[in-house]
mmCIF file of C-alpha atoms in Angstrom:
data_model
loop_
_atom_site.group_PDB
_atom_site.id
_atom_site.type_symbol
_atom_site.label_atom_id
_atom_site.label_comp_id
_atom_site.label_asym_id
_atom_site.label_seq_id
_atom_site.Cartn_x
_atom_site.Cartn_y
_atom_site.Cartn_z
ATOM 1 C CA UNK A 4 -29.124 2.523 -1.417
ATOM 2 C CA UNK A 5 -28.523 6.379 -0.664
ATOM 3 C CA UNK A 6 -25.631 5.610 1.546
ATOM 4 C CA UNK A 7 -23.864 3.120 -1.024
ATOM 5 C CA UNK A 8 -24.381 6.027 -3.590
ATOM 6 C CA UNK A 9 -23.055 8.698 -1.198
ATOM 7 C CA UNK A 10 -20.179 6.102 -0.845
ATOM 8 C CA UNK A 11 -19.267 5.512 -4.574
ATOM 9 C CA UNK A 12 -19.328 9.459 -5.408
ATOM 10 C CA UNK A 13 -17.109 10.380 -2.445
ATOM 11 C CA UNK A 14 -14.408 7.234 -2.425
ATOM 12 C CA UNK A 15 -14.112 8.628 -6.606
ATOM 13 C CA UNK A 16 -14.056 12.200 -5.796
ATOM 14 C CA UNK A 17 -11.018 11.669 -2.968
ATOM 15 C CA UNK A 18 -9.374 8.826 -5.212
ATOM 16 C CA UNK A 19 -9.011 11.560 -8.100
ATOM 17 C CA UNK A 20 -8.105 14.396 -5.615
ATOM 18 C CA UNK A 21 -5.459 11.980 -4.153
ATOM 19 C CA UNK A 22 -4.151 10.747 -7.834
ATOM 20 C CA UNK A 23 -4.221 14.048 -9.930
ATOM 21 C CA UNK A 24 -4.163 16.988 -7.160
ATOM 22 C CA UNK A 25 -2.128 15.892 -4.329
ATOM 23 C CA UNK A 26 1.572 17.229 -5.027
ATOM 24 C CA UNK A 27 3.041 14.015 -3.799
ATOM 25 C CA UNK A 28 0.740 11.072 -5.094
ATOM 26 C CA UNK A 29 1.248 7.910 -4.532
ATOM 27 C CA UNK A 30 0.322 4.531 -5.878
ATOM 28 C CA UNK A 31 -2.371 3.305 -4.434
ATOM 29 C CA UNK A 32 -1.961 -0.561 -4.844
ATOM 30 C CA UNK A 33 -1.763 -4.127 -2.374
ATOM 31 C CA UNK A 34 0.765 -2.292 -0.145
ATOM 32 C CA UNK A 35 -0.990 0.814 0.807
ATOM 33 C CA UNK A 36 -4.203 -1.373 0.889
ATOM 34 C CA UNK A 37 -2.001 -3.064 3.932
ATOM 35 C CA UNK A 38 -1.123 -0.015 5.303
ATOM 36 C CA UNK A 39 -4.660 1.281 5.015
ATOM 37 C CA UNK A 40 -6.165 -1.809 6.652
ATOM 38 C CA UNK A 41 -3.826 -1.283 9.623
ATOM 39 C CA UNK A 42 -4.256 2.323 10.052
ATOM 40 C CA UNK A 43 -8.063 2.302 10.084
ATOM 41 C CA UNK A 44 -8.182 -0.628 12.542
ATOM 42 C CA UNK A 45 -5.686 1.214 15.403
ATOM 43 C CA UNK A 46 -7.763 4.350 14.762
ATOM 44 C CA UNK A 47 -10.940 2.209 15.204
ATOM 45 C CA UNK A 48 -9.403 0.092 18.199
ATOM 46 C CA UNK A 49 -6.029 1.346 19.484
ATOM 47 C CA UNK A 50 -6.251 -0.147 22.667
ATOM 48 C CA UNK A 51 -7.525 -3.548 21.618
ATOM 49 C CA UNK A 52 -10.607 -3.381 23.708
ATOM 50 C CA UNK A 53 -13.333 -4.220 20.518
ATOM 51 C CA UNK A 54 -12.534 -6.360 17.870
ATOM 52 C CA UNK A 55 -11.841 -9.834 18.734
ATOM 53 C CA UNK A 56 -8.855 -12.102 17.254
ATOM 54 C CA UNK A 57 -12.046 -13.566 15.173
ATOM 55 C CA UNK A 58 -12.970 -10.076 13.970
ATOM 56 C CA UNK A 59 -9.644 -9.056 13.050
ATOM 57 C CA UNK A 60 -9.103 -12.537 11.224
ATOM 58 C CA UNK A 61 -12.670 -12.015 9.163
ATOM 59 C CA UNK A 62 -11.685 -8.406 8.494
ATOM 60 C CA UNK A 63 -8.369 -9.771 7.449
ATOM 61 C CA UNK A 64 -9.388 -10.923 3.928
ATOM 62 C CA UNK A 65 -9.830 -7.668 2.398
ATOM 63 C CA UNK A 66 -6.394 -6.231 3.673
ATOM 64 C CA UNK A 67 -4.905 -5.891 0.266
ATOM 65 C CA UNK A 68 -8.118 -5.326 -1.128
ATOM 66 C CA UNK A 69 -8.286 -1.886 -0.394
ATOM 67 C CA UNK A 70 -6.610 -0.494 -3.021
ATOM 68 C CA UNK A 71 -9.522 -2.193 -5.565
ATOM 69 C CA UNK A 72 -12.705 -1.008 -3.784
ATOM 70 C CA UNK A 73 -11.341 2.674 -3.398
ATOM 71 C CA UNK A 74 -10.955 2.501 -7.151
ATOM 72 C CA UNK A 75 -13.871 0.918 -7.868
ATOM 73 C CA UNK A 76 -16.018 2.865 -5.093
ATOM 74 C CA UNK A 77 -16.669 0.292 -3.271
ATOM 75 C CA UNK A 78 -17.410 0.382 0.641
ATOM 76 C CA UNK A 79 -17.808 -3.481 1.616
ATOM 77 C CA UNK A 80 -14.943 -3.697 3.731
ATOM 78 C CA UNK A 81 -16.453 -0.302 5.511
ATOM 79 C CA UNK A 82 -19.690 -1.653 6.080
ATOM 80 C CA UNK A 83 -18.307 -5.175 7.504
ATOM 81 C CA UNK A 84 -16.139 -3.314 9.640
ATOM 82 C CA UNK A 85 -18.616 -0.847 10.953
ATOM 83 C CA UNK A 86 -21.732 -3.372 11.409
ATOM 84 C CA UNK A 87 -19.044 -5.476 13.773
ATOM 85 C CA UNK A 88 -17.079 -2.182 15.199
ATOM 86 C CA UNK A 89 -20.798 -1.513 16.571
ATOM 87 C CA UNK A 90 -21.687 -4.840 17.899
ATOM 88 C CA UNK A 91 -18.801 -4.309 19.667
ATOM 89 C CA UNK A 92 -18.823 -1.091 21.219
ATOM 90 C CA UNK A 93 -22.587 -2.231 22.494
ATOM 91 C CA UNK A 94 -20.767 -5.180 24.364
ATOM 92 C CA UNK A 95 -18.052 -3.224 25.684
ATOM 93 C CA UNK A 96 -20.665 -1.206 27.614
ATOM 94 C CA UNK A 97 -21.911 -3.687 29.073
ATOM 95 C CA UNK A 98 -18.782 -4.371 30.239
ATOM 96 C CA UNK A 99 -17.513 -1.679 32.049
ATOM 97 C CA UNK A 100 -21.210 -1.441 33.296
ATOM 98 C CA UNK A 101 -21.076 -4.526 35.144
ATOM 99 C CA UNK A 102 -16.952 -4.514 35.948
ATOM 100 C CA UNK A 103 -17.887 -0.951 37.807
ATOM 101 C CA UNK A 104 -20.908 -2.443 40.003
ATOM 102 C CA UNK A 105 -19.424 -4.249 42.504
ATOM 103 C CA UNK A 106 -15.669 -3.275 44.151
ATOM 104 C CA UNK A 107 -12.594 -4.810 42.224
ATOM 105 C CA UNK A 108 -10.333 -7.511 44.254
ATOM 106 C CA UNK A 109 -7.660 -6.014 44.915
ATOM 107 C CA UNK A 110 -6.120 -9.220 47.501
ATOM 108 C CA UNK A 111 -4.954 -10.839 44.301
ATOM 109 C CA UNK A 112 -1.798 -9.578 42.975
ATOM 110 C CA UNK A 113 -2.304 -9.309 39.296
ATOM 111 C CA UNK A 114 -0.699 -7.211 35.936
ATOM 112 C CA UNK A 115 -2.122 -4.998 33.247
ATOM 113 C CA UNK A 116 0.321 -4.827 29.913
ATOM 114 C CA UNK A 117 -0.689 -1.084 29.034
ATOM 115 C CA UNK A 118 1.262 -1.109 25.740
ATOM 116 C CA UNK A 119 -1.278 -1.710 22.957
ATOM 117 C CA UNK A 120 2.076 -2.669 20.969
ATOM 118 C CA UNK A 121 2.822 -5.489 23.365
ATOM 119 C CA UNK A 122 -1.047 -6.598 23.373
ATOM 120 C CA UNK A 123 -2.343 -9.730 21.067
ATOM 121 C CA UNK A 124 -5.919 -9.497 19.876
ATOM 122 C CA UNK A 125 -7.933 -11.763 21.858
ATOM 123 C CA UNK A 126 -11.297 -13.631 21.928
ATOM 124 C CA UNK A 127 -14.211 -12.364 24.137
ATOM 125 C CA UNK A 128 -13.721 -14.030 27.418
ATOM 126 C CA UNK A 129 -10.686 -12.560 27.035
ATOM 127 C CA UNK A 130 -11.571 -8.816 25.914
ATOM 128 C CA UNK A 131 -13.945 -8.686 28.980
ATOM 129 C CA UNK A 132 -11.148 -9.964 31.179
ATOM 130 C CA UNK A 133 -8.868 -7.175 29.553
ATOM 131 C CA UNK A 134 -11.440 -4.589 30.424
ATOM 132 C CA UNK A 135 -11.861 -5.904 33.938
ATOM 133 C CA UNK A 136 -7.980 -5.210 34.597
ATOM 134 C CA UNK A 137 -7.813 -1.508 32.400
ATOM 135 C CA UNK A 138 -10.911 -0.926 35.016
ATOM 136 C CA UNK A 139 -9.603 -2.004 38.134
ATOM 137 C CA UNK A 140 -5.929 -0.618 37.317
ATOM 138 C CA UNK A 141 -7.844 2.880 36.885
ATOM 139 C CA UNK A 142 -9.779 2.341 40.148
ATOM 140 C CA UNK A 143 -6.697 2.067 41.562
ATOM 141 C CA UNK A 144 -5.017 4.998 40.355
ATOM 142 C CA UNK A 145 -8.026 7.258 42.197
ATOM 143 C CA UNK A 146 -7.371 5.323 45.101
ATOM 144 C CA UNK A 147 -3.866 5.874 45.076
ATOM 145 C CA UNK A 148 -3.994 9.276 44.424
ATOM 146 C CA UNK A 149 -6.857 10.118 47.457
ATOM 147 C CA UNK A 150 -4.553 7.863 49.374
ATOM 148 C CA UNK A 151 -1.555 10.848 48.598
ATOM 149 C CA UNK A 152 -3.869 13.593 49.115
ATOM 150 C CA UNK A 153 -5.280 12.590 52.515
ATOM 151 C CA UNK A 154 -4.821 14.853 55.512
ATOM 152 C CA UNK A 155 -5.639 14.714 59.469
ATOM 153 C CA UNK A 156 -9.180 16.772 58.432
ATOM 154 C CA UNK A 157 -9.715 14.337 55.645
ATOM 155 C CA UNK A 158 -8.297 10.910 56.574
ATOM 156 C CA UNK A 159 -8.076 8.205 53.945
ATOM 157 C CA UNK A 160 -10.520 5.854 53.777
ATOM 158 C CA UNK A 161 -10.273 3.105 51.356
ATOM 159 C CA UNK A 162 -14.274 1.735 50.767
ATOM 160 C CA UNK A 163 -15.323 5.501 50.137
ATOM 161 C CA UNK A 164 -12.106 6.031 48.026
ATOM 162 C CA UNK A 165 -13.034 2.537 45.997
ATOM 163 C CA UNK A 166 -16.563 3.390 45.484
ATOM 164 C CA UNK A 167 -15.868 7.541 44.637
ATOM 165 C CA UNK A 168 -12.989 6.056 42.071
ATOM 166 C CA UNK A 169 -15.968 3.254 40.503
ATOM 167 C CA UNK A 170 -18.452 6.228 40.061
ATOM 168 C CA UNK A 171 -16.142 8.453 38.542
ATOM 169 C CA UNK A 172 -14.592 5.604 36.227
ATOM 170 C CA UNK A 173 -18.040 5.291 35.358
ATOM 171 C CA UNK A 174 -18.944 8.769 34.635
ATOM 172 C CA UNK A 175 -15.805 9.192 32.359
ATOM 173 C CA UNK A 176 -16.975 6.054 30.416
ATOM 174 C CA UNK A 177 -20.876 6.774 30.162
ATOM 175 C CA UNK A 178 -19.371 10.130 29.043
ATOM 176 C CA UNK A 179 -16.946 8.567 26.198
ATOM 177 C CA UNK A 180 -19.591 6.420 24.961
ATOM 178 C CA UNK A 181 -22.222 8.623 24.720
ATOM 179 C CA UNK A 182 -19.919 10.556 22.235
ATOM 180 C CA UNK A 183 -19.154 7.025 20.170
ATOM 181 C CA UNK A 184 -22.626 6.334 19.834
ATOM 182 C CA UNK A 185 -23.137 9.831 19.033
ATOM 183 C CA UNK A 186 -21.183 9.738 15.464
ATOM 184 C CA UNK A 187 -23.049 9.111 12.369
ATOM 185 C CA UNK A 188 -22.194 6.247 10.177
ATOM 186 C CA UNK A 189 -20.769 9.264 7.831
ATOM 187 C CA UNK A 190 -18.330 10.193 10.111
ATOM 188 C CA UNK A 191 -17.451 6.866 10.393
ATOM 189 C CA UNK A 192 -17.068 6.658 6.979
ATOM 190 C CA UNK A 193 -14.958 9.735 6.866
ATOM 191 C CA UNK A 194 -12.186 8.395 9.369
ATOM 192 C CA UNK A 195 -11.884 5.034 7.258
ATOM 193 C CA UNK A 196 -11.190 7.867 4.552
ATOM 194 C CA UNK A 197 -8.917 9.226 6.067
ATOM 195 C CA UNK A 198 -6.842 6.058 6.525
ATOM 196 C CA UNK A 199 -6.072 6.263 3.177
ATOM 197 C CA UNK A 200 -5.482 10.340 2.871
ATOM 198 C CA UNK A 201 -2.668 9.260 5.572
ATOM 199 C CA UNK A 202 -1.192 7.586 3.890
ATOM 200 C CA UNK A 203 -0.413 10.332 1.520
ATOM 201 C CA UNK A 204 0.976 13.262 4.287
ATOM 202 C CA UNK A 205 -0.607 13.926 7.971
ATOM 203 C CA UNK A 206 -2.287 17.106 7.022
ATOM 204 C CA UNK A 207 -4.604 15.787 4.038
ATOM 205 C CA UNK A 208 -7.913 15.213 5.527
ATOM 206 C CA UNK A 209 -11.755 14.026 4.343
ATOM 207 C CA UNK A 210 -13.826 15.714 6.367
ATOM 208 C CA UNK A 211 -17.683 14.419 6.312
ATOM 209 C CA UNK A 212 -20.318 17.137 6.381
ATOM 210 C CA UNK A 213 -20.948 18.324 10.528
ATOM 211 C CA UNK A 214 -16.601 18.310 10.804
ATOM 212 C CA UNK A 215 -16.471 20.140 7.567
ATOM 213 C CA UNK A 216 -18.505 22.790 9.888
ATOM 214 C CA UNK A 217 -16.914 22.361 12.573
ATOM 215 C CA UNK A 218 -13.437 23.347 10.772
ATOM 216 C CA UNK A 219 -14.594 26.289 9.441
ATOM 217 C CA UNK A 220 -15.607 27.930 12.735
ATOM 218 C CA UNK A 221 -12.627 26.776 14.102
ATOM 219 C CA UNK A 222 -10.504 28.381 11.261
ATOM 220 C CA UNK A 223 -12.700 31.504 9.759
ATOM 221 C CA UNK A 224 -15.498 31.858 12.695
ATOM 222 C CA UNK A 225 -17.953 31.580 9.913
ATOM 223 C CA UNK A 226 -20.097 28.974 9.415
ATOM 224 C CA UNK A 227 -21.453 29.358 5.468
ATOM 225 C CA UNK A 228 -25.043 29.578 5.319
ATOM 226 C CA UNK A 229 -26.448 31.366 8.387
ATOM 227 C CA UNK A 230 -25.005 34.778 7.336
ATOM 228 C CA UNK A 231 -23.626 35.893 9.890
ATOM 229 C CA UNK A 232 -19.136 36.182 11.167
ATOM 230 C CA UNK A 233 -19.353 34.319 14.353
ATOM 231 C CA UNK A 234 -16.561 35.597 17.126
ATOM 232 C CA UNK A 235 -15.988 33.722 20.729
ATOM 233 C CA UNK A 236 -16.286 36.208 23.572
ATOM 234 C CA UNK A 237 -15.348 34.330 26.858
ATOM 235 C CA UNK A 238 -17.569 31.167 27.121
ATOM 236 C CA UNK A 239 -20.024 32.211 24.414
ATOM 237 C CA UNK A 240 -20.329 33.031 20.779
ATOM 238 C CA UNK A 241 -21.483 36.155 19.683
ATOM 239 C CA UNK A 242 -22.284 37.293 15.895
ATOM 240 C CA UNK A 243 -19.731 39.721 15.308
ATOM 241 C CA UNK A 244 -20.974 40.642 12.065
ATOM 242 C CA UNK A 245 -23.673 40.134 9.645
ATOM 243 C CA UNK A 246 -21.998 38.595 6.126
#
């Protein structure tokens, strides 16, 4: 297919950058693979709010595997990892869509562990259940802080405060996954990439095609191809130049 083509040419093209450009190389074998397989997953999941224990255990059998499909140009722990990473993301909104309907419970005195560190990856009851705390200890926040802001023209008043917090929770995640299902399988792609360019120093990136762009009018304030040197004047961009 055009994507497992894409795949092969651009896996070889970093994997010779990395082994006969980079001024530090390193050896890309079963313990990078390791470290690779761990990176990608906390930049995938940080929070452990996606993959399940069962994910993470199916996933597990290409961990020092790595090393041999970036050499060979090979993508099939990518596209295992990103047909379940999306599966999952489309659960998770469902989710926080139906945690953020009705008011939390807030008469039952309860935790939330918010160190991913201290976390164990869990099964799907269990990943909804995490979700329903990370919501309702969010909620609670916003409550808290209306509850510190209230004055004798605005007096506190906690079902308002709940409901406000719910609809703003949900705003802020409508808003965050709109952006996740917003990025292209190549920029997926790119960031599993880049798990391995990590490995090498912090400032060698892969960047797929839109970043690329993105980086260069961030950098130059010229984006190649529409002739023109691109300057930001207060909330806009004007063309300062034609190139």
């Amino acid at each position: 297919s055009g994507d497992e083509n894409n795949d092969q040419l651009v896996m070889r093209v970093v994997n010779d950058v990395l082994q006969g450009a980079h001024y530090q190389p390193k050896q890309i074998d079963d313990q990078l693979s390791e470290e690779v397989f761990t990176t990608f997953i906390d930049q995938i999941d940080a929070g452990k709010r996606f993959f399940t224990s069962s994910d993470i255990s199916q996933l597990s059998q290409y961990k020092d595997k790595l090393d041999d499909q970036f050499a060979m140009g090979s993508s099939a722990f990518f596209d295992e990892a990103y047909g379940i990473m999306k599966s999952r993301f489309s659960q998770a909104e469902g989710y926080y869509e139906e945690l953020l309907a009705e008011p939390f419970d807030f008469s039952v005195e309860e935790t939330f562990e918010t160190d991913p560190e201290k976390m164990d990856w869990t099964d799907e009851a269990g990943l909804k259940d995490r979700w329903r705390r990370q919501l309702k200890f969010r909620v609670l926040g916003r409550i808290y802080a209306d509850m510190e802001n209230a004055t004798e023209e605005e007096p506190f008043n906690f079902e308002e405060s709940e409901a406000s917090a719910r609809e703003s929770e949900l705003e802020v995640h409508n808003e965050w996954f709109k952006n996740l299902n917003d990025m292209e399988r190549v920029e997926w792609f790119g960031t599993y990439l880049n798990a391995f360019t990590l490995q090498f120093d912090p400032h060698t990136q892969y960047y797929p095609p839109r970043q690329q762009e993105n980086f260069e009018i961030q950098m130059t304030g010229q984006l190649e191809g529409i002739g023109a040197q691109l300057s930001p004047r207060g909330e806009y961009v004007t063309v300062a130049s034609i190139v």
